Short mmCIF file of C-alpha atoms in Angstrom, two decimals:
data_model
loop_
_atom_site.label_atom_id
_atom_site.label_comp_id
_atom_site.label_asym_id
_atom_site.label_seq_id
_atom_site.Cartn_x
_atom_site.Cartn_y
_atom_site.Cartn_z
CA MET A 1 0.00 0.00 0.00
CA ARG A 2 1.69 3.19 -1.19
CA HIS A 3 -0.76 5.82 0.06
CA LEU A 4 -1.06 6.37 3.78
CA THR A 5 -4.42 6.56 5.46
CA ARG A 6 -4.90 9.83 7.28
CA SER A 7 -4.21 8.21 10.65
CA PHE A 8 -1.00 6.59 9.32
CA ALA A 9 0.13 9.95 7.86
CA GLU A 10 -0.49 11.62 11.22
CA GLY A 11 1.43 8.87 13.01
CA THR A 12 4.32 9.16 10.56
CA LEU A 13 4.54 12.90 11.26
CA ARG A 14 4.33 12.42 15.02
CA ARG A 15 7.23 9.92 14.77
CA GLY A 16 9.37 12.64 13.16
CA ARG A 17 9.10 11.62 9.51
CA GLU A 18 8.05 13.75 6.51
CA VAL A 19 5.13 12.98 4.18
CA GLU A 20 4.73 14.14 0.58
CA GLN A 21 2.09 14.32 -2.14
CA LEU A 22 2.26 14.95 -5.90
CA LEU A 23 -0.34 17.59 -6.65
CA GLU A 24 -0.36 18.71 -10.27
CA ALA A 25 1.44 19.43 -13.51
CA PHE A 26 0.91 22.30 -15.92
CA GLU A 27 2.62 24.44 -18.52
CA GLN A 28 3.61 28.05 -18.06
CA ASP A 29 5.71 30.15 -20.42
CA GLY A 30 6.37 27.05 -22.55
CA ARG A 31 7.82 25.09 -19.61
CA ARG A 32 6.29 22.15 -17.77
CA GLU A 33 5.89 22.53 -14.04
CA LEU A 34 5.31 20.00 -11.27
CA ARG A 35 3.96 20.84 -7.84
CA TRP A 36 4.02 18.72 -4.75
CA ALA A 37 3.32 19.27 -1.10
CA SER A 38 5.29 18.17 1.92
CA ILE A 39 4.63 18.22 5.62
CA SER A 40 7.66 18.20 7.90
CA PRO A 41 7.60 17.24 11.57
CA PRO A 42 8.33 19.86 14.22
CA THR A 43 11.79 21.12 15.04
CA ARG A 44 12.87 23.02 18.12
CA SER A 45 11.88 26.32 16.54
CA HIS A 46 8.96 25.33 14.27
CA GLY A 47 5.76 23.34 14.39
CA PHE A 48 4.57 20.97 11.66
CA THR A 49 5.45 22.78 8.44
CA VAL A 50 3.41 22.57 5.23
CA GLN A 51 5.35 23.46 2.07
CA LEU A 52 4.61 23.72 -1.63
CA HIS A 53 7.42 22.70 -3.98
CA THR A 54 7.39 23.84 -7.61
CA VAL A 55 9.95 22.41 -10.01
CA GLU A 56 10.50 22.29 -13.74
CA ASP A 57 9.55 18.90 -15.15
CA LEU A 58 12.58 17.87 -17.18
CA ASP A 59 10.75 15.00 -18.91
CA ASP A 60 13.05 12.61 -17.04
CA THR A 61 15.84 13.66 -19.42
CA TYR A 62 18.49 13.46 -16.76
CA GLN A 63 16.87 10.63 -14.81
CA LEU A 64 16.94 12.70 -11.65
CA THR A 65 14.50 12.25 -8.83
CA VAL A 66 11.75 14.84 -8.65
CA ASP A 67 13.27 16.52 -5.61
CA GLU A 68 16.48 17.10 -7.62
CA TYR A 69 14.73 18.93 -10.46
CA PRO A 70 15.50 22.64 -10.65
CA SER A 71 13.15 25.11 -9.05
CA PHE A 72 10.62 26.54 -11.49
CA HIS A 73 11.17 29.96 -9.96
CA GLU A 74 14.44 31.85 -10.09
CA SER A 75 14.54 32.61 -6.37
CA ASP A 76 16.91 30.47 -4.29
CA GLU A 77 14.25 30.49 -1.58
CA GLU A 78 11.96 28.46 -3.85
CA ASP A 79 14.53 25.64 -4.06
CA PHE A 80 13.47 24.53 -0.61
CA GLY A 81 9.76 25.10 -1.07
CA GLN A 82 7.32 27.83 -0.22
CA THR A 83 6.11 27.62 3.36
CA ILE A 84 2.32 27.61 3.42
CA GLY A 85 2.06 27.55 7.19
CA GLU A 86 2.91 25.91 10.49
CA THR A 87 0.60 24.11 12.87
CA GLU A 88 0.68 22.66 16.37
CA SER A 89 -0.49 19.17 15.35
CA ALA A 90 -0.15 16.69 12.51
CA ASP A 91 -3.94 16.70 12.11
CA GLU A 92 -3.98 20.49 11.65
CA ALA A 93 -1.12 20.28 9.13
CA ILE A 94 -3.02 17.78 6.98
CA ASP A 95 -6.11 20.01 7.17
CA LEU A 96 -4.04 23.07 6.20
CA ALA A 97 -2.59 21.27 3.17
CA ALA A 98 -6.07 20.17 2.12
CA ARG A 99 -7.50 23.67 2.51
CA GLU A 100 -4.66 25.67 0.94
CA LEU A 101 -3.24 23.23 -1.62
CA ALA A 102 -6.19 20.91 -2.28
CA ALA A 103 -4.06 18.01 -1.05
CA ASP A 104 -6.02 14.78 -0.60
CA PRO A 105 -5.81 13.62 3.05
CA ALA A 106 -5.77 9.98 1.85
CA ARG A 107 -2.96 10.30 -0.71
CA TRP A 108 0.10 11.16 1.38
CA VAL A 109 3.18 8.98 0.91
CA ASN A 110 6.27 8.50 3.02
CA GLN A 111 9.28 10.64 2.19
CA GLY A 112 11.15 9.06 -0.73
CA VAL A 113 8.04 7.43 -2.22
CA LEU A 114 7.14 10.55 -4.22
CA GLN A 115 9.41 9.26 -6.99
CA ASP A 116 7.11 6.25 -7.42
CA GLU A 117 4.18 8.67 -7.87
CA TYR A 118 6.21 10.59 -10.46
CA ASN A 119 7.08 7.37 -12.31
CA ASP A 120 3.35 6.56 -12.52
CA TYR A 121 2.72 10.09 -13.80
CA VAL A 122 5.31 9.56 -16.55
CA LYS A 123 3.82 6.16 -17.47
CA GLN A 124 0.42 7.82 -17.84
CA GLY A 125 1.84 10.22 -20.43
CA ARG A 126 2.66 13.13 -18.11
CA PRO A 127 -0.90 14.54 -18.05
CA LEU A 128 -1.46 18.18 -17.23
CA GLY A 129 -3.74 19.18 -14.36
CA ARG A 130 -4.41 17.65 -10.96
CA TRP A 131 -2.63 14.34 -10.46
CA GLN A 132 -5.07 11.46 -10.24
CA PRO A 133 -3.26 8.14 -9.78
CA THR A 134 -5.03 5.12 -11.24
#
């Protein structure tokens, strides 16, 4: 089972592990863009952090993993993702991602599994729009 149930995603976050979700692909200015969300567990100075990552889809030309693709934006800050917000609990972080990024609470994957989602996206012909795994 690749996708985590909401309770498993919350447990993963509470155990100090990140979760990720492929959100969408689209074209802008003649370039293909991929967006994915991540939720990071708390650190000493931050709560659960929801981020949006936007990278240029290189059509797997260099056989890099998605998190190694170059930022779609020119700002160095974007290389690490745009912080959407911080919350006190894993439950609130999942709700924030759903509300602000339209992330599906039942489609989170463990950190490192996002590449499997991307591989499925490529096999389906790299469709534009919201990612809907089959």
